Amino acid sequence: MRPASGILLVDKPGGITSHDVVARSRRAFGTRKIGHAGTLDPMATGLLVLGIEGATRLLTYLVGLDKTYAATIWLGAATTTDDAEGEVVSTANPDALTAVTDERIAAGVAALTGRISQVPSTFSAIKVDGKRAYDLARSGQDVELKAREVTIDRFEVHGTRRGDGAIDLDVTVDCSSGTYIRALARDLGAGLGVGGHLTMLRRTRIGPFALADAHDLEALADQPALLDPAEVAARVLGRLDVTADEARDLRHGKRLEGAAARIEGQNAAAIDPDGVLVGIVERRGAALKSAMNMPEVQA
């Protein structure tokens, strides 16, 4: 029997990779056709969005969604990886930490809010000349990554704990896809002159999908219900209801002439009269054309 097609929300625990979660899901659902819409570091926990069978085609449209994270930043030390798994490379003296007032922290956070230029962590999965940056860094090579523009819609401090040689900040970050929260911790600490790194990271939202709706890893063995591809695509891109004839034309690569006015954005989820996702359509002048078609369900 063919495995179901759909989107699965998983709450990744700490200490394992996102690929480990995919591998476990493949065993649970009896298929190798599973992908994810954005990884989490082994230290990080929280929401992973997986696509199963034909729904893997939707992942392209989910990868770029904005995200929310809960995190803890340690001010007072910098590490090689910008998180707690790296080696400490510098520590702040007590006087420097004492000078970090709540007002200076607030100013540092404000400077890292909005549209900012961010250099990703050296120990990241970004490819440099075809190789992962973290592989190059671990082999002792110097890695220089280019700055990228990201958007931080919210960088909010909820709690501040001052201890011996450190200031811990509990924060929430709403950000665009491609943002490195480790880099935020690093840059905040650097701006305050005391160094900083991440000690906790939990992803709580990806676009319209919330961690509260995710399944624990242990639940995968029971093959939890999947989110319907039509529902997911409509929530992310908006819905276009099409007739049976229009659905057939889209599946055959034909344009829907004069139909562009029926959608609000550049793309939309085309859904047939049976509630099945035909695919994703895009504007082509006044017409709509399939950008991606889902596999047809065999009767």
Tab-separated table of C-alpha atoms in Angstrom:
chain	number	residue	atom	x	y	z
A	1	MET	CA	0.000	0.000	0.000
A	2	ARG	CA	1.377	3.402	-1.006
A	3	PRO	CA	2.262	5.698	1.958
A	4	ALA	CA	0.097	8.747	2.503
A	5	SER	CA	1.122	12.114	1.104
A	6	GLY	CA	1.111	15.150	3.342
A	7	ILE	CA	2.920	17.522	5.647
A	8	LEU	CA	4.136	16.407	9.081
A	9	LEU	CA	5.035	18.746	11.949
A	10	VAL	CA	7.645	17.322	14.324
A	11	ASP	CA	9.060	18.636	17.609
A	12	LYS	CA	12.777	17.854	17.272
A	13	PRO	CA	14.532	17.063	20.555
A	14	GLY	CA	18.059	18.236	21.308
A	15	GLY	CA	21.132	16.145	20.645
A	16	ILE	CA	20.140	14.795	17.226
A	17	THR	CA	20.289	16.211	13.720
A	18	SER	CA	17.379	17.123	11.486
A	19	HIS	CA	18.521	14.297	9.197
A	20	ASP	CA	18.086	11.888	12.124
A	21	VAL	CA	14.443	12.989	12.354
A	22	VAL	CA	13.982	12.463	8.607
A	23	ALA	CA	15.548	8.990	8.836
A	24	ARG	CA	13.250	8.016	11.702
A	25	SER	CA	10.239	9.329	9.775
A	26	ARG	CA	11.235	7.290	6.729
A	27	ARG	CA	11.231	4.128	8.819
A	28	ALA	CA	7.924	4.973	10.474
A	29	PHE	CA	6.096	5.747	7.214
A	30	GLY	CA	7.837	3.119	5.082
A	31	THR	CA	9.121	5.487	2.403
A	32	ARG	CA	12.338	7.213	1.479
A	33	LYS	CA	10.462	10.098	-0.110
A	34	ILE	CA	10.602	12.497	2.850
A	35	GLY	CA	12.244	15.916	2.992
A	36	HIS	CA	12.290	18.911	5.315
A	37	ALA	CA	11.739	22.653	4.983
A	38	GLY	CA	14.778	23.884	6.892
A	39	THR	CA	17.129	22.241	9.374
A	40	LEU	CA	17.833	22.811	13.057
A	41	ASP	CA	21.267	22.459	14.665
A	42	PRO	CA	21.720	19.384	16.896
A	43	MET	CA	21.673	21.632	19.995
A	44	ALA	CA	18.401	23.262	18.916
A	45	THR	CA	14.917	21.904	19.528
A	46	GLY	CA	11.498	22.652	18.136
A	47	LEU	CA	9.508	22.734	14.960
A	48	LEU	CA	10.524	20.829	11.842
A	49	VAL	CA	8.228	20.729	8.807
A	50	LEU	CA	8.495	17.491	6.819
A	51	GLY	CA	6.975	16.631	3.466
A	52	ILE	CA	6.029	13.019	2.767
A	53	GLU	CA	5.626	11.414	-0.674
A	54	GLY	CA	4.106	13.834	-3.224
A	55	ALA	CA	3.932	16.623	-0.635
A	56	THR	CA	7.711	16.951	-0.824
A	57	ARG	CA	6.990	19.111	-3.883
A	58	LEU	CA	5.470	21.709	-1.559
A	59	LEU	CA	8.644	22.151	0.486
A	60	THR	CA	10.033	24.659	-2.026
A	61	TYR	CA	7.211	27.001	-1.025
A	62	LEU	CA	7.699	26.480	2.733
A	63	VAL	CA	11.477	26.919	3.052
A	64	GLY	CA	11.334	30.700	2.785
A	65	LEU	CA	8.654	31.286	5.424
A	66	ASP	CA	9.477	33.547	8.360
A	67	LYS	CA	10.146	31.957	11.740
A	68	THR	CA	9.954	32.491	15.494
A	69	TYR	CA	12.539	31.315	18.014
A	70	ALA	CA	12.841	31.271	21.792
A	71	ALA	CA	16.488	31.519	22.828
A	72	THR	CA	18.900	32.151	25.677
A	73	ILE	CA	21.965	34.297	25.051
A	74	TRP	CA	25.021	34.159	27.328
A	75	LEU	CA	26.821	37.498	27.472
A	76	GLY	CA	30.369	37.312	28.793
A	77	ALA	CA	32.056	34.749	26.546
A	78	ALA	CA	32.524	34.101	22.825
A	79	THR	CA	32.898	30.617	21.318
A	80	THR	CA	34.185	29.152	18.075
A	81	THR	CA	30.689	28.069	16.986
A	82	ASP	CA	28.742	30.999	18.482
A	83	ASP	CA	26.886	28.502	20.669
A	84	ALA	CA	27.495	26.393	23.766
A	85	GLU	CA	28.922	23.466	21.764
A	86	GLY	CA	32.033	25.398	20.715
A	87	GLU	CA	35.262	26.176	22.494
A	88	VAL	CA	35.458	29.420	24.475
A	89	VAL	CA	37.793	31.852	22.703
A	90	SER	CA	37.372	34.899	24.941
A	91	THR	CA	35.827	35.878	28.266
A	92	ALA	CA	34.887	39.295	29.581
A	93	ASN	CA	36.450	40.771	32.680
A	94	PRO	CA	34.101	41.564	35.612
A	95	ASP	CA	34.303	45.335	35.105
A	96	ALA	CA	33.222	45.042	31.471
A	97	LEU	CA	30.214	42.934	32.459
A	98	THR	CA	29.251	45.347	35.236
A	99	ALA	CA	29.209	48.129	32.648
A	100	VAL	CA	26.607	46.246	30.587
A	101	THR	CA	23.471	47.919	31.895
A	102	ASP	CA	19.917	47.043	30.916
A	103	GLU	CA	19.867	50.253	28.877
A	104	ARG	CA	22.957	49.200	26.900
A	105	ILE	CA	21.439	45.767	26.283
A	106	ALA	CA	18.241	47.400	25.007
A	107	ALA	CA	20.247	49.647	22.677
A	108	GLY	CA	22.233	46.660	21.396
A	109	VAL	CA	19.056	44.707	20.728
A	110	ALA	CA	17.485	47.681	18.945
A	111	ALA	CA	20.546	47.944	16.682
A	112	LEU	CA	19.985	44.324	15.630
A	113	THR	CA	16.289	44.782	14.864
A	114	GLY	CA	14.831	45.541	11.443
A	115	ARG	CA	16.651	45.021	8.154
A	116	ILE	CA	20.253	44.186	9.082
A	117	SER	CA	23.404	42.810	7.461
A	118	GLN	CA	24.487	39.562	9.113
A	119	VAL	CA	27.551	37.362	8.615
A	120	PRO	CA	26.479	33.733	9.199
A	121	SER	CA	28.283	31.618	11.756
A	122	THR	CA	31.480	30.008	10.455
A	123	PHE	CA	30.131	26.671	11.697
A	124	SER	CA	27.075	26.727	9.416
A	125	ALA	CA	25.794	24.557	6.600
A	126	ILE	CA	26.442	27.210	3.962
A	127	LYS	CA	28.468	25.863	1.057
A	128	VAL	CA	31.815	27.409	0.131
A	129	ASP	CA	33.254	26.108	-3.151
A	130	GLY	CA	30.961	23.105	-2.892
A	131	LYS	CA	31.846	22.230	0.713
A	132	ARG	CA	29.971	22.922	3.950
A	133	ALA	CA	31.426	25.800	5.961
A	134	TYR	CA	31.420	23.727	9.153
A	135	ASP	CA	33.451	20.963	7.481
A	136	LEU	CA	36.052	23.496	6.354
A	137	ALA	CA	36.147	25.131	9.782
A	138	ARG	CA	36.559	21.813	11.580
A	139	SER	CA	39.454	20.908	9.291
A	140	GLY	CA	41.268	24.050	10.410
A	141	GLN	CA	40.732	26.118	7.270
A	142	ASP	CA	39.922	29.803	7.446
A	143	VAL	CA	36.346	30.383	6.358
A	144	GLU	CA	35.115	33.781	5.253
A	145	LEU	CA	31.375	34.020	4.676
A	146	LYS	CA	29.738	36.977	3.003
A	147	ALA	CA	27.255	39.129	4.872
A	148	ARG	CA	23.617	38.731	3.920
A	149	GLU	CA	20.560	40.891	4.432
A	150	VAL	CA	18.005	39.493	6.883
A	151	THR	CA	14.982	40.970	8.634
A	152	ILE	CA	14.463	40.831	12.401
A	153	ASP	CA	10.849	41.831	13.016
A	154	ARG	CA	11.059	41.260	16.771
A	155	PHE	CA	14.025	40.859	19.116
A	156	GLU	CA	12.535	40.979	22.585
A	157	VAL	CA	14.240	40.371	25.939
A	158	HIS	CA	11.941	38.634	28.441
A	159	GLY	CA	14.359	37.943	31.259
A	160	THR	CA	17.800	39.026	32.432
A	161	ARG	CA	19.852	37.026	34.951
A	162	ARG	CA	23.152	38.390	36.199
A	163	GLY	CA	25.572	35.865	37.672
A	164	ASP	CA	29.263	35.247	38.201
A	165	GLY	CA	30.969	36.082	34.926
A	166	ALA	CA	27.837	36.072	32.769
A	167	ILE	CA	24.567	37.733	31.903
A	168	ASP	CA	21.849	35.412	30.607
A	169	LEU	CA	19.129	36.853	28.368
A	170	ASP	CA	15.907	35.020	27.548
A	171	VAL	CA	14.695	36.337	24.190
A	172	THR	CA	12.111	35.839	21.465
A	173	VAL	CA	13.032	36.488	17.836
A	174	ASP	CA	10.720	36.818	14.828
A	175	CYS	CA	12.855	36.763	11.701
A	176	SER	CA	13.096	36.100	8.001
A	177	SER	CA	14.280	32.800	6.613
A	178	GLY	CA	18.080	32.525	6.543
A	179	THR	CA	18.631	34.327	9.846
A	180	TYR	CA	21.195	32.810	12.217
A	181	ILE	CA	20.183	33.284	15.853
A	182	ARG	CA	23.713	32.236	16.849
A	183	ALA	CA	25.001	35.204	14.865
A	184	LEU	CA	22.580	37.515	16.691
A	185	ALA	CA	23.987	36.296	20.019
A	186	ARG	CA	27.543	36.749	18.756
A	187	ASP	CA	26.915	40.233	17.381
A	188	LEU	CA	25.036	41.423	20.468
A	189	GLY	CA	27.908	40.324	22.700
A	190	ALA	CA	30.503	41.853	20.375
A	191	GLY	CA	28.628	45.143	20.255
A	192	LEU	CA	28.568	45.275	24.052
A	193	GLY	CA	32.272	44.455	24.227
A	194	VAL	CA	31.841	41.271	26.300
A	195	GLY	CA	31.338	38.499	23.769
A	196	GLY	CA	28.219	36.394	23.440
A	197	HIS	CA	26.952	33.005	22.381
A	198	LEU	CA	23.764	30.966	22.302
A	199	THR	CA	22.995	28.443	25.045
A	200	MET	CA	19.410	27.488	24.134
A	201	LEU	CA	17.397	27.635	20.923
A	202	ARG	CA	13.855	26.447	20.279
A	203	ARG	CA	11.933	27.078	17.062
A	204	THR	CA	8.302	27.735	17.873
A	205	ARG	CA	6.844	28.802	14.509
A	206	ILE	CA	7.382	28.455	10.768
A	207	GLY	CA	4.990	30.669	8.810
A	208	PRO	CA	1.446	29.671	9.878
A	209	PHE	CA	2.614	26.429	11.555
A	210	ALA	CA	3.009	26.340	15.338
A	211	LEU	CA	5.075	24.111	17.589
A	212	ALA	CA	1.942	23.410	19.638
A	213	ASP	CA	0.613	21.352	16.699
A	214	ALA	CA	3.792	19.276	16.280
A	215	HIS	CA	4.236	15.601	17.160
A	216	ASP	CA	6.876	14.254	19.536
A	217	LEU	CA	9.482	11.981	18.009
A	218	GLU	CA	8.065	8.997	19.910
A	219	ALA	CA	4.685	9.492	18.195
A	220	LEU	CA	6.132	8.842	14.733
A	221	ALA	CA	5.935	5.078	15.221
A	222	ASP	CA	2.128	5.420	15.255
A	223	GLN	CA	2.150	7.273	11.904
A	224	PRO	CA	0.318	10.404	13.096
A	225	ALA	CA	-2.174	12.064	10.783
A	226	LEU	CA	-0.629	14.291	8.127
A	227	LEU	CA	-1.710	17.777	7.165
A	228	ASP	CA	-3.514	17.751	3.836
A	229	PRO	CA	-1.392	19.270	1.022
A	230	ALA	CA	-4.350	21.357	-0.194
A	231	GLU	CA	-4.892	22.832	3.278
A	232	VAL	CA	-1.192	23.587	3.721
A	233	ALA	CA	-0.739	25.182	0.303
A	234	ALA	CA	-3.886	27.300	0.725
A	235	ARG	CA	-2.729	28.569	4.131
A	236	VAL	CA	0.663	29.563	2.774
A	237	LEU	CA	-0.165	30.858	-0.704
A	238	GLY	CA	-3.899	31.477	-0.838
A	239	ARG	CA	-6.559	29.351	-2.510
A	240	LEU	CA	-7.783	29.217	-6.098
A	241	ASP	CA	-10.778	26.966	-6.653
A	242	VAL	CA	-10.754	25.520	-10.168
A	243	THR	CA	-13.279	23.503	-12.142
A	244	ALA	CA	-12.626	19.936	-13.220
A	245	ASP	CA	-11.891	21.185	-16.746
A	246	GLU	CA	-9.448	23.816	-15.442
A	247	ALA	CA	-7.756	21.216	-13.252
A	248	ARG	CA	-7.288	18.973	-16.284
A	249	ASP	CA	-5.869	21.845	-18.330
A	250	LEU	CA	-3.391	22.782	-15.587
A	251	ARG	CA	-2.238	19.177	-15.261
A	252	HIS	CA	-1.680	19.100	-19.020
A	253	GLY	CA	0.433	22.259	-18.913
A	254	LYS	CA	-2.182	24.587	-20.373
A	255	ARG	CA	-2.660	28.169	-19.201
A	256	LEU	CA	-5.854	29.542	-17.733
A	257	GLU	CA	-6.255	32.599	-19.904
A	258	GLY	CA	-7.564	35.731	-18.177
A	259	ALA	CA	-7.521	34.071	-14.759
A	260	ALA	CA	-4.741	36.087	-13.096
A	261	ALA	CA	-7.288	38.476	-11.559
A	262	ARG	CA	-8.674	35.557	-9.522
A	263	ILE	CA	-5.620	35.440	-7.216
A	264	GLU	CA	-4.128	38.138	-4.992
A	265	GLY	CA	-0.412	37.352	-5.019
A	266	GLN	CA	2.033	35.944	-7.518
A	267	ASN	CA	1.140	32.337	-6.668
A	268	ALA	CA	-1.814	30.370	-5.346
A	269	ALA	CA	-2.855	26.808	-4.578
A	270	ALA	CA	-5.139	25.441	-7.304
A	271	ILE	CA	-7.696	23.113	-5.710
A	272	ASP	CA	-10.158	20.998	-7.677
A	273	PRO	CA	-13.869	20.399	-6.874
A	274	ASP	CA	-12.949	17.318	-4.785
A	275	GLY	CA	-10.671	19.397	-2.543
A	276	VAL	CA	-7.503	17.896	-4.039
A	277	LEU	CA	-4.459	20.080	-4.622
A	278	VAL	CA	-3.803	20.244	-8.359
A	279	GLY	CA	-0.628	22.250	-7.919
A	280	ILE	CA	0.733	25.766	-7.547
A	281	VAL	CA	-0.131	28.335	-10.194
A	282	GLU	CA	1.714	31.538	-10.982
A	283	ARG	CA	0.840	34.703	-12.856
A	284	ARG	CA	1.920	34.972	-16.478
A	285	GLY	CA	0.542	38.326	-17.570
A	286	ALA	CA	-3.246	38.021	-17.466
A	287	ALA	CA	-3.048	34.222	-17.407
A	288	LEU	CA	-2.238	31.588	-14.803
A	289	LYS	CA	0.157	28.734	-15.444
A	290	SER	CA	1.241	25.757	-13.347
A	291	ALA	CA	4.537	26.322	-11.539
A	292	MET	CA	4.268	22.889	-9.904
A	293	ASN	CA	1.806	20.038	-10.327
A	294	MET	CA	1.113	17.450	-7.663
A	295	PRO	CA	1.129	13.750	-8.608
A	296	GLU	CA	-2.325	12.658	-9.687
A	297	VAL	CA	-4.095	10.358	-7.256
A	298	GLN	CA	-4.810	7.020	-8.890
A	299	ALA	CA	-8.320	5.688	-8.405
